[in-house]
mmCIF file of C-alpha atoms in Angstrom:
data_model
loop_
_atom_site.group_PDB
_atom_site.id
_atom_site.type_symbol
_atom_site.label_atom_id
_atom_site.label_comp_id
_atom_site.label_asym_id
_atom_site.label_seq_id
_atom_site.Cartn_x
_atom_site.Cartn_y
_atom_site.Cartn_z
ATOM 1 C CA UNK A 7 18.566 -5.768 -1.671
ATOM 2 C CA UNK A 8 17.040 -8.098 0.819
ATOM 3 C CA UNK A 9 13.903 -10.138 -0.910
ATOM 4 C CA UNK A 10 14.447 -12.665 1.847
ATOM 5 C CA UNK A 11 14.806 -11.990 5.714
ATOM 6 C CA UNK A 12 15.469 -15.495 6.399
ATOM 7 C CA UNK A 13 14.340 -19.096 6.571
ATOM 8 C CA UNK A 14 12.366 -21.197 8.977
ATOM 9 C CA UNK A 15 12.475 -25.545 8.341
ATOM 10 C CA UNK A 16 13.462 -24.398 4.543
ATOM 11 C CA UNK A 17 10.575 -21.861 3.913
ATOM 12 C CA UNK A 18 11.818 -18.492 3.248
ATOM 13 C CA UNK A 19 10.281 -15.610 4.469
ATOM 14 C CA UNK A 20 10.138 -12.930 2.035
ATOM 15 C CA UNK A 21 10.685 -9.190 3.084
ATOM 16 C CA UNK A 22 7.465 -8.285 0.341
ATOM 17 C CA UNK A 23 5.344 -10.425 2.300
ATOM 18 C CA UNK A 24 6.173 -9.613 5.291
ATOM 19 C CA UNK A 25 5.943 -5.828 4.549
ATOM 20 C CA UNK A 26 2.687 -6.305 3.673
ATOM 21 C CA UNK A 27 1.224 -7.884 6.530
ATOM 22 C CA UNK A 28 3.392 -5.202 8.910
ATOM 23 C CA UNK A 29 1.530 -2.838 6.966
ATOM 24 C CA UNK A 30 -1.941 -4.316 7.035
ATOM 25 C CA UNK A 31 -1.489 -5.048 10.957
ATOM 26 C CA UNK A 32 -0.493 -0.778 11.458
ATOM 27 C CA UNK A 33 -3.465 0.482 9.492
ATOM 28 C CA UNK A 34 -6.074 -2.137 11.262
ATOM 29 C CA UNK A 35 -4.113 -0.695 14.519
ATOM 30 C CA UNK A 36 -4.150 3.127 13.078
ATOM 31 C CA UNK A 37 -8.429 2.509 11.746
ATOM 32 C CA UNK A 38 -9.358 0.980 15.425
ATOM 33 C CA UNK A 39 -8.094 3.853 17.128
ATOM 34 C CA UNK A 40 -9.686 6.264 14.825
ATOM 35 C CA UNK A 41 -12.504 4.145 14.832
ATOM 36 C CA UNK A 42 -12.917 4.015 18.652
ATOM 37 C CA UNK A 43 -12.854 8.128 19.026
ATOM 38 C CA UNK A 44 -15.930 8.157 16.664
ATOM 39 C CA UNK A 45 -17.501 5.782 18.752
ATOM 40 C CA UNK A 46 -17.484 2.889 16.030
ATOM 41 C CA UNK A 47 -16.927 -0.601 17.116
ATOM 42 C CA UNK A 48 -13.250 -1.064 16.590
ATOM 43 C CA UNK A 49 -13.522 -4.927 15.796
ATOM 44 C CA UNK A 50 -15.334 -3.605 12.279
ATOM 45 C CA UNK A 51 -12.486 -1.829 11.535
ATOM 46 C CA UNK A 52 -10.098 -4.998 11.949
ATOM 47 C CA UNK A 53 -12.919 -6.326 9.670
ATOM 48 C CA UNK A 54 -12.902 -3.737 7.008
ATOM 49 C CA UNK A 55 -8.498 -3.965 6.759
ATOM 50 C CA UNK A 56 -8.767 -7.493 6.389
ATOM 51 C CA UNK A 57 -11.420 -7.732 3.854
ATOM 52 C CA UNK A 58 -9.780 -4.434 2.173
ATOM 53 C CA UNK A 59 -6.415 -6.321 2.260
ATOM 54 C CA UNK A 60 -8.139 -9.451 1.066
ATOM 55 C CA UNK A 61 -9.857 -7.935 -2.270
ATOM 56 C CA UNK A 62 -7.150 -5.417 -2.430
ATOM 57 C CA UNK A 63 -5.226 -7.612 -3.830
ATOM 58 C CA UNK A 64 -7.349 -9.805 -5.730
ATOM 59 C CA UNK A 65 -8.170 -6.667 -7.769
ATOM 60 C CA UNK A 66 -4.456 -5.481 -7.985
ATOM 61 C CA UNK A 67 -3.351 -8.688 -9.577
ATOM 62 C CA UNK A 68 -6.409 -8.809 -12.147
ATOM 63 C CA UNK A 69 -5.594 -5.076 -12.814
ATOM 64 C CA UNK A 70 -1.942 -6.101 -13.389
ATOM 65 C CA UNK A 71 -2.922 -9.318 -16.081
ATOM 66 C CA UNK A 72 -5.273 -7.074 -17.530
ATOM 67 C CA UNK A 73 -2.573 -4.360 -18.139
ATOM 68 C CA UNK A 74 -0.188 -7.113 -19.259
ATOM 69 C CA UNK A 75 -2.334 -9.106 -21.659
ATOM 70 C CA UNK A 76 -0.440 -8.755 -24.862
ATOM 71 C CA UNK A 77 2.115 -10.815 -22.990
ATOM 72 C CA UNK A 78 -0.452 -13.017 -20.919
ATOM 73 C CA UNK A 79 0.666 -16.636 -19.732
ATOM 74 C CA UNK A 80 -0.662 -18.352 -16.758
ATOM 75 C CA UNK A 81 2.642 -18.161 -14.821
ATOM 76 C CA UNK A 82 1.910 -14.310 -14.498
ATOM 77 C CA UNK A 83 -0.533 -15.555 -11.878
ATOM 78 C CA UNK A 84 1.795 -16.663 -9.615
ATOM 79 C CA UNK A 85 4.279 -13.636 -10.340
ATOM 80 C CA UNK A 86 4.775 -10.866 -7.977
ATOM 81 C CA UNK A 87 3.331 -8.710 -10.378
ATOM 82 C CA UNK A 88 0.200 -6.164 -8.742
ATOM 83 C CA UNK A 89 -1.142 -2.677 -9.500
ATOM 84 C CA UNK A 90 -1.761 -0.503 -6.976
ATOM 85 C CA UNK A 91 -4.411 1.552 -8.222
ATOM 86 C CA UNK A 92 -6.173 -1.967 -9.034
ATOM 87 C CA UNK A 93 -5.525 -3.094 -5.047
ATOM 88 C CA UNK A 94 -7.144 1.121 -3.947
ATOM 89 C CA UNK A 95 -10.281 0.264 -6.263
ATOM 90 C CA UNK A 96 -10.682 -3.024 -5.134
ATOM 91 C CA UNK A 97 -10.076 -1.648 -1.512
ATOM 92 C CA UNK A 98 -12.558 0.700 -1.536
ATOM 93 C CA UNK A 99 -15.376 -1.152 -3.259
ATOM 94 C CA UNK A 100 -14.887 -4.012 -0.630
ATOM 95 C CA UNK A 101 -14.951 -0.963 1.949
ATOM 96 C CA UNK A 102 -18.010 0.578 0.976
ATOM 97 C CA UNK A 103 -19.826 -2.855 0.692
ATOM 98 C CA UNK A 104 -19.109 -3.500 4.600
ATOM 99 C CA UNK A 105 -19.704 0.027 5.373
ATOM 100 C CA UNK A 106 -23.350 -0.266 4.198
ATOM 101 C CA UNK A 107 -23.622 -3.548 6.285
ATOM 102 C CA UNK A 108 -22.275 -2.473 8.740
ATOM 103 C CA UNK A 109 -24.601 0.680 8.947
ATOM 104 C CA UNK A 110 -21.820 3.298 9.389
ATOM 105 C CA UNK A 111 -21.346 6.813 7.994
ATOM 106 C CA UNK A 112 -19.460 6.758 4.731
ATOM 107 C CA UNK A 113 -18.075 9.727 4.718
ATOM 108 C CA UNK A 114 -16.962 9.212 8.446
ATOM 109 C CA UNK A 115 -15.201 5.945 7.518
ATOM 110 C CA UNK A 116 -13.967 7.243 4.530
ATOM 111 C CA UNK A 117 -12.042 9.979 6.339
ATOM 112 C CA UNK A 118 -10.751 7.608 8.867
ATOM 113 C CA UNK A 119 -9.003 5.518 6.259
ATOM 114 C CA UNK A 120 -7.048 8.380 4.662
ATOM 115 C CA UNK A 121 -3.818 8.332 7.254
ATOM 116 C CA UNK A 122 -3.664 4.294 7.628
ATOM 117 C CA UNK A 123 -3.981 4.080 3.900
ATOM 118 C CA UNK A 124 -1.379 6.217 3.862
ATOM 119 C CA UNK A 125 0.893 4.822 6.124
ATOM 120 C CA UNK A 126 0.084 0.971 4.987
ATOM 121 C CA UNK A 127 1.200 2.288 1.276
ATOM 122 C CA UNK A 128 4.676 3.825 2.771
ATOM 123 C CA UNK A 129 5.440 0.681 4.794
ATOM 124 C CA UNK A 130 4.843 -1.435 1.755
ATOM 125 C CA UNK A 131 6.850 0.427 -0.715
ATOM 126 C CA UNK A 132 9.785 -0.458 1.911
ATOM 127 C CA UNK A 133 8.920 -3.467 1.531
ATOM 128 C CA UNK A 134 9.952 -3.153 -2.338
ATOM 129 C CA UNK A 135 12.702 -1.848 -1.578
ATOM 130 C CA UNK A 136 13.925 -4.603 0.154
ATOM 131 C CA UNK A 137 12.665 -6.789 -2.130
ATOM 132 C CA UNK A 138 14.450 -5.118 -5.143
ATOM 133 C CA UNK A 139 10.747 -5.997 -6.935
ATOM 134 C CA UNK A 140 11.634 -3.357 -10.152
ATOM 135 C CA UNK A 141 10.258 -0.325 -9.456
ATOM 136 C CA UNK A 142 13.479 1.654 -9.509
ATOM 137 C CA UNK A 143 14.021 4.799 -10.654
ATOM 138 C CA UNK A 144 16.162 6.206 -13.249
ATOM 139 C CA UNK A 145 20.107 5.499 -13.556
ATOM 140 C CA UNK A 146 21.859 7.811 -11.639
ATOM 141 C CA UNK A 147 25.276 8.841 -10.501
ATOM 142 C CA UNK A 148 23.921 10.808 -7.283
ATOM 143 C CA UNK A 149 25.363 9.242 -3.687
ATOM 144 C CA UNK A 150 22.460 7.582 -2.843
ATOM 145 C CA UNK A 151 21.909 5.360 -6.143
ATOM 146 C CA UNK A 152 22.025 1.690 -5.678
ATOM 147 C CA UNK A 153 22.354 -1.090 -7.296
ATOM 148 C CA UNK A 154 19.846 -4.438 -6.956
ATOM 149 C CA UNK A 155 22.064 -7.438 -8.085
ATOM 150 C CA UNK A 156 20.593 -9.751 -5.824
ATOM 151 C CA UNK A 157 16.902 -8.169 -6.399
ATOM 152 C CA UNK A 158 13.729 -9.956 -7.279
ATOM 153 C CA UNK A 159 14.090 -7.744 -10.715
ATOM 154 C CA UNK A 160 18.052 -7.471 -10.858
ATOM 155 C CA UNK A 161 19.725 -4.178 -11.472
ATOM 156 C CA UNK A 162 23.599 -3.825 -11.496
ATOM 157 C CA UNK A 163 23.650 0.032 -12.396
ATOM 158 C CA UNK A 164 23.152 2.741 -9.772
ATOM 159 C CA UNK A 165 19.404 3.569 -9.702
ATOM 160 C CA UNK A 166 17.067 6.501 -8.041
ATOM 161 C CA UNK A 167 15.796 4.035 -4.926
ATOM 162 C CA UNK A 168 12.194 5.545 -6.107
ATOM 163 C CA UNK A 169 10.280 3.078 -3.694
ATOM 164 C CA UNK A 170 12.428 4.987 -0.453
ATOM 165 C CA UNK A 171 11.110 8.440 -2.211
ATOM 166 C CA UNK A 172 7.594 7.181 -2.788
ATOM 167 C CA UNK A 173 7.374 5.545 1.251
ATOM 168 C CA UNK A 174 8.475 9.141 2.764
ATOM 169 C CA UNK A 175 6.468 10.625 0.630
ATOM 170 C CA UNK A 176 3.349 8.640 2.103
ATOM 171 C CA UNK A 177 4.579 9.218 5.326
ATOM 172 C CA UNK A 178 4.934 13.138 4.684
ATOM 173 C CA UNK A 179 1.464 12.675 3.247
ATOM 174 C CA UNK A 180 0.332 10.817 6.465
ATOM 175 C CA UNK A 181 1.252 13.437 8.479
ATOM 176 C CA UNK A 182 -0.648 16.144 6.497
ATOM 177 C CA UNK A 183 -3.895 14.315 6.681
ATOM 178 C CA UNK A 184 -4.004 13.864 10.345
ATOM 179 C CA UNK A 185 -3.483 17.736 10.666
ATOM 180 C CA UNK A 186 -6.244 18.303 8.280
ATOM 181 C CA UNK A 187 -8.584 15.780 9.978
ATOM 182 C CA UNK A 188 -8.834 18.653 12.818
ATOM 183 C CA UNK A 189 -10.046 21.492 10.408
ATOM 184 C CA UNK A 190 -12.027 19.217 7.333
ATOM 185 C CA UNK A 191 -14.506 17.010 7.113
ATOM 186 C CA UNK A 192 -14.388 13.647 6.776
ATOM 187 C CA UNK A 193 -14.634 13.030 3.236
ATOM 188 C CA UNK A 194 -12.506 16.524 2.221
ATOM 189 C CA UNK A 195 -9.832 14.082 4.409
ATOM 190 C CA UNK A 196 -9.938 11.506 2.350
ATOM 191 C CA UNK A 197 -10.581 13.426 -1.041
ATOM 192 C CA UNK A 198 -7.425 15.252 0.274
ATOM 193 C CA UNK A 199 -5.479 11.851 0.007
ATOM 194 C CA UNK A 200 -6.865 10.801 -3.192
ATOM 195 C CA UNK A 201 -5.130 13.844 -4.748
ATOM 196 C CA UNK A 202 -2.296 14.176 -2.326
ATOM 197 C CA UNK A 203 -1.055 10.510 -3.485
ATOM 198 C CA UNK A 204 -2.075 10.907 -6.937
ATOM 199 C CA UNK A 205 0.040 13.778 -7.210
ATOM 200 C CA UNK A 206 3.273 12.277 -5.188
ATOM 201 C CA UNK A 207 3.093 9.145 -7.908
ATOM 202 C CA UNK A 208 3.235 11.697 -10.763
ATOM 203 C CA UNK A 209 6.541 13.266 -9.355
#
C-alpha cells in the first residue's frame, strides 16, 4: 500500500515504524492524563509506555520465532515478523514489575491502561495497513477489497483490508472502555478489554 512514507539522505522511513512510535507517543499521552487525575506522577507513566513498548516487543518477536520454529533461520530475526499476544504479555509483565517499584495501585494502573492500549493497538494495525505486512483478510469481490502489489507481503487479488476492520474495532473498543471507566472499577476496566479485544480478534 504504502510500506514507505519517504526518504531522508537515502534512509527510508517506513510507515510500520512510524505507526508504532505514533502509537506509543498517544498512549504515553492518553496514560499521563489518566495518570494525572488519579494523582500519579505522570512522568511514571511515560516510564511504564516506554519500558512496555521496549519489552513489548522483545517478547512479541521471541513469541513469533517460537511459533515459527519448524521453519527457524536466523534471518527471521531481522524480519518484520511479531505476535501480538507475545508483545501484551511481555507488556504487562514489564508493567507490573515497575508498578511494584514504583509503589502504585495495580489495579488502578491496570485500569488506566485499558483505553491507550486500546487505541495504541488501532493506530498500529493502520500502520499494517499501510505497510501491506500480510495480515489480510480473505479474497473478496466486495467494493472495498484491495489489492497489496507493492506490499511488504505482496497480494495482487482483492482482499478483506482486515487490519482497517481490526483498528476501528479498537477504536470502537476504546470508546467503550472510557464509558465504563465511570461505572467499574479499575481492574473490571481492564478485564473488560482483555475480553473485549480477545473477542474482536476472533471475528
Amino acid at each position: 500500500m504504502w510500506p514507505v512514507l519517504f526518504s531522508v539522505f537515502g534512509i527510508q522511513i517506513q510507515s510500520y515504524g512510524v505507526s508504532k512510535a505514533l502509537a506509543a507517543l498517544v498512549a504515553a499521552w492518553l496514560l499521563g492524563r489518566a495518570f494525572r487525575r488519579l494523582g500519579f506522577p505522570v512522568e511514571q507513566a511515560h516510564s511504564l509506555v516506554l519500558w512496555a513498548a521496549v519489552w513489548g516487543f522483545v517478547a512479541a518477536k521471541v513469541y513469533f520465532l517460537i511459533d515459527n520454529r519448524a521453519q527457524f533461520s536466523w534471518h527471521l530475526l531481522g524480519s518484520s515478523g511479531f505476535v501480538w499476544y507475545g508483545g501484551l504479555i511481555g507488556g504487562i509483565l514489564t508493567v507490573v514489575v515497575l508498578t511494584r517499584r514504583y509503589r502504585l495501585p495495580l489495579a488502578s494502573v491496570a485500569g488506566a491502561t485499558a483505553l491507550p492500549l486500546s487505541v495504541a493497538y488501532g493506530i498500529g494495525r493502520i500502520g499494517c495497513f499501510l505497510a501491506g505486512d500480510g495480515t489480510y483478510g480473505t479474497p473478496t469481490d466486495l467494493p472495498w477489497g484491495m489489492a497489496f502489489p507493492d506490499g511488504v507481503v505482496p497480494v495482487t487479488v482483492p482482499v478483506h483490508p482486515a487490519q482497517l476492520y481490526e483498528a476501528a474495532g479498537a477504536f470502537a473498543i476504546a470508546a467503550v472502555l472510557w464509558l465504563l471507566a465511570r461505572r467499574w472499577l479499575p481492574l473490571s476496566v481492564f478485564g473488560g478489554y482483555l475480553a473485549l479485544s480477545g473477542a474482536a480478534r476472533l471475528l
